[in-house]
CSV table of C-alpha atoms in Angstrom, one decimal:
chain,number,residue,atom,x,y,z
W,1,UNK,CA,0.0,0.0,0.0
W,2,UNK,CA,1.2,3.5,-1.0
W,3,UNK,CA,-0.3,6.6,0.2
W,4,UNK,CA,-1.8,9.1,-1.8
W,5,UNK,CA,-3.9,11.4,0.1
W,6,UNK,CA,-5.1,12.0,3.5
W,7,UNK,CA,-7.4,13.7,5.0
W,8,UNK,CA,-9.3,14.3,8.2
W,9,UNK,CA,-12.0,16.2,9.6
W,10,UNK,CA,-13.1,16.8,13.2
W,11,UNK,CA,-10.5,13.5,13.7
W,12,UNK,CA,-8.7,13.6,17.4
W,13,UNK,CA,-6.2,16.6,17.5
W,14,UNK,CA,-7.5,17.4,13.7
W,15,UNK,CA,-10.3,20.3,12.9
W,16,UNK,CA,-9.3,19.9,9.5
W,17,UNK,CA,-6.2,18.6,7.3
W,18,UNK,CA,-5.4,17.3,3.8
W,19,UNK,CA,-2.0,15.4,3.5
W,20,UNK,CA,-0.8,14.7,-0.2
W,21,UNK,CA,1.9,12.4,-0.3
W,22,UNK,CA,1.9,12.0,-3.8
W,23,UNK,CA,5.1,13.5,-4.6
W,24,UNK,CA,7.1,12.7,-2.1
W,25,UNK,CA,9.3,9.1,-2.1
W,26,UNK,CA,9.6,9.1,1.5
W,27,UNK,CA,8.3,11.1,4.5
W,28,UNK,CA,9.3,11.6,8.1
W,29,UNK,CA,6.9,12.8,10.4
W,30,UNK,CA,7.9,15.1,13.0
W,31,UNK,CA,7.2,17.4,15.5
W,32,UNK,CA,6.8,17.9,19.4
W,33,UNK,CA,5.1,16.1,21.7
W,34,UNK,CA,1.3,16.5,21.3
W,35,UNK,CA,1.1,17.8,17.9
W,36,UNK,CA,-0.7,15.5,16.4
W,37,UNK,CA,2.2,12.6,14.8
W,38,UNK,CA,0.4,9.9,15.8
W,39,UNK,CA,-3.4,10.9,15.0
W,40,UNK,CA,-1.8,10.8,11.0
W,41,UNK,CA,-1.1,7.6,11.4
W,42,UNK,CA,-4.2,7.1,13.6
W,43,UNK,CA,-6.8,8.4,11.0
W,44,UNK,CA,-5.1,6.0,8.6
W,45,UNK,CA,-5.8,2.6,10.8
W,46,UNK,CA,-9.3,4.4,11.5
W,47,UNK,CA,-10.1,4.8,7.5
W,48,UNK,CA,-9.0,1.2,6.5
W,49,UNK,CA,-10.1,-1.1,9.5
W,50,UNK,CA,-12.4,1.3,11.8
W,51,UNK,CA,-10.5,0.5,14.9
W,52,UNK,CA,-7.5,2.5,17.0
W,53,UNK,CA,-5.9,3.2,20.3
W,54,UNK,CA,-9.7,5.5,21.6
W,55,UNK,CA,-13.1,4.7,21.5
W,56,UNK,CA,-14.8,5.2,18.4
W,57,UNK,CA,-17.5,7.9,19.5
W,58,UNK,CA,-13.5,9.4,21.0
W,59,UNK,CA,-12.0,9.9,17.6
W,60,UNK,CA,-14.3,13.0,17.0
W,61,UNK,CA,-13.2,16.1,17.8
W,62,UNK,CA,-14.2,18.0,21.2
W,63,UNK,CA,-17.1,20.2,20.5
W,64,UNK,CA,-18.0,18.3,16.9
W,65,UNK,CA,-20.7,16.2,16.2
W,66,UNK,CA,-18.9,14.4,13.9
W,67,UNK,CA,-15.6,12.6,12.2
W,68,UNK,CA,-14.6,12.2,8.6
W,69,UNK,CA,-11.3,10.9,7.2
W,70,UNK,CA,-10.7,10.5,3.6
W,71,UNK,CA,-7.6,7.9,2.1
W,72,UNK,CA,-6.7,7.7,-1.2
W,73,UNK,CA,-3.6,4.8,-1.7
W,74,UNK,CA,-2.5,3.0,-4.3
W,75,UNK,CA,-1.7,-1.0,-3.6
W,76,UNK,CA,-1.1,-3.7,-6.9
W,77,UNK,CA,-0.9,-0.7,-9.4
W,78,UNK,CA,-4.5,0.0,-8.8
W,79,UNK,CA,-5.9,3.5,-6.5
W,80,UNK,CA,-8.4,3.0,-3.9
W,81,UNK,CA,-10.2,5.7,-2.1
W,82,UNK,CA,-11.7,4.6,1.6
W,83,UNK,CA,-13.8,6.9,3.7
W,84,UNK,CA,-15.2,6.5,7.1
W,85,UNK,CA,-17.5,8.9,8.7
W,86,UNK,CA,-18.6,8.8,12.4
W,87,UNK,CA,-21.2,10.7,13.9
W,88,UNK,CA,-21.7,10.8,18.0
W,89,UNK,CA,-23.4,8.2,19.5
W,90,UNK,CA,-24.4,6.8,15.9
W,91,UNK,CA,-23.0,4.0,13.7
W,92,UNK,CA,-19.8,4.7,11.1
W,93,UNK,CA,-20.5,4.8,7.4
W,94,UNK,CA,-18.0,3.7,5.3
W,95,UNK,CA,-17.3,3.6,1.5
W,96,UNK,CA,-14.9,2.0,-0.8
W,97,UNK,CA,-14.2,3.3,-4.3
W,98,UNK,CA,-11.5,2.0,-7.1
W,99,UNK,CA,-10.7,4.7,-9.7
W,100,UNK,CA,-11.1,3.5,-12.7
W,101,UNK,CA,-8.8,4.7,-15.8
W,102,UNK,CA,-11.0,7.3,-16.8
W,103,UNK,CA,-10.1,9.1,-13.6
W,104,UNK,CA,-13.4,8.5,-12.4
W,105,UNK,CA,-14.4,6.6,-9.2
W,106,UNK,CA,-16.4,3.1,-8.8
W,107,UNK,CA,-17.7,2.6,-5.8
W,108,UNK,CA,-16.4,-1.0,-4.3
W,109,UNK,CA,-19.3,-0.6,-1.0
W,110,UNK,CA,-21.2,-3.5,0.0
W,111,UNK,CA,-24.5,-3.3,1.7
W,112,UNK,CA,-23.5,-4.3,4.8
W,113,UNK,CA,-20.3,-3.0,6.5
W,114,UNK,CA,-18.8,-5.7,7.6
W,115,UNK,CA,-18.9,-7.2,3.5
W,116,UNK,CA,-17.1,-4.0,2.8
W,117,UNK,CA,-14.6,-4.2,5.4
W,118,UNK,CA,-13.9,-7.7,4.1
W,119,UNK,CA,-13.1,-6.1,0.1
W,120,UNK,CA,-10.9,-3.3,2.1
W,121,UNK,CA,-8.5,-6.2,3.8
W,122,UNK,CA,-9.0,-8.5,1.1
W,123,UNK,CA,-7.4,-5.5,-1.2
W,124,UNK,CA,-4.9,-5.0,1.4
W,125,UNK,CA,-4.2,-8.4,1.6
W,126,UNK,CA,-4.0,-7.4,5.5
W,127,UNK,CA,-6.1,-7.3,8.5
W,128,UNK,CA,-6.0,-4.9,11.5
W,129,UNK,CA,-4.0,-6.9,14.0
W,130,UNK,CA,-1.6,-7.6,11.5
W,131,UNK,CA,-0.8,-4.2,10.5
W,132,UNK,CA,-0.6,-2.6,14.3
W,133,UNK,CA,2.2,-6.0,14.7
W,134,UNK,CA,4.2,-5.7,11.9
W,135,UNK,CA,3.9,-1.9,9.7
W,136,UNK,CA,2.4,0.3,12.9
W,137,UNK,CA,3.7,-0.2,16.2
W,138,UNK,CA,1.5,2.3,17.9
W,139,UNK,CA,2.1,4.6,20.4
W,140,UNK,CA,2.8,2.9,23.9
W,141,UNK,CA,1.9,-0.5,21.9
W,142,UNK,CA,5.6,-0.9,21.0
W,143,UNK,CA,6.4,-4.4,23.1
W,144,UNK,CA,2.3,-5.9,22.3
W,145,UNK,CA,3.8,-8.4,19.3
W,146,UNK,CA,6.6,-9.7,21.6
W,147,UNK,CA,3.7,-10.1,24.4
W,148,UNK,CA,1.6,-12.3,22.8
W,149,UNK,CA,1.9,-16.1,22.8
W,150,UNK,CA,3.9,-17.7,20.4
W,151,UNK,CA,0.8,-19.4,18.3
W,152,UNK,CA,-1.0,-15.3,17.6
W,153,UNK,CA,2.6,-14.6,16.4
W,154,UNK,CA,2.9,-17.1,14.3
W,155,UNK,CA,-0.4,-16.1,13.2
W,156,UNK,CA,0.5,-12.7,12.6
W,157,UNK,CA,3.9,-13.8,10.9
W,158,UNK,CA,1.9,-16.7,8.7
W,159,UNK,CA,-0.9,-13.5,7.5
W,160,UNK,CA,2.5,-11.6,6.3
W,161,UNK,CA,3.5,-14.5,4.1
């Protein structure tokens, strides 16, 4: 997976930010403690699989009703674009598009979520636990892969394979 373009609204530390990576080859991400480092990353693990280090209904911004973070990646020469939406107290909405090579968008969205969740990983050719244990140690998390017993690493190591 490559990244394209991010961006977040109303997402943790985030009112609103657009990321274009498409120029860059490689990127560091920097700054001082607080500034936000980790909610990039964050919104990221949010778009793709729904799940990070808060409480879903704790990813929206204080004082907004609700979050949206937009990803556009390439991964197996093709570009994706996910977007997941959350508003307080409600359930997520989520869309998954492939753009097609007149520029244009397809949508990729299943009726049910949990379908489209499945295209997303299945595209990725990776699930949730296996990214936070082997591209995305999170924050604090470092030590979790070495915690776990040796038959969910070998799990996690087999799902890399």
């Amino acid at each position: 997976m490559i990244p394209l373009q991010l961006s977040l609204k109303n997402f943790l530390s985030y009112r609103q930010a657009q990321l274009d990576f498409r120029e860059l080859h490689a990127a560091c991400v920097c700054g001082a403690n607080g500034a936000g480092k980790s909610s990039l990353l964050e919104a990221i693990a949010w778009a793709l699989w729904g799940e990070g280090r808060t409480s879903v209904d704790e990813t929206i911004y204080a004082g907004a009703d609700e979050a949206r973070v937009d990803f556009m990646f390439t991964c197996d020469r093709q570009t994706y674009r996910v977007s997941r939406a959350r508003r307080r107290n409600k359930d997520s909405q989520l869309e998954f598009q492939i753009q097609l090579e007149s520029g244009r968008f397809r949508s990729l969205t299943a009726k049910i979520m949990k379908e489209t969740q499945s295209r997303i990983n299945q595209t990725l050719h990776l699930d949730y636990d296996t990214f936070i244990n082997s591209a995305y140690l999170r924050q604090g998390h470092a030590d979790e892969f070495m915690l776990q017993g040796a038959a969910k690493r070998k799990e996690v190591l087999g799902k890399l394979l």
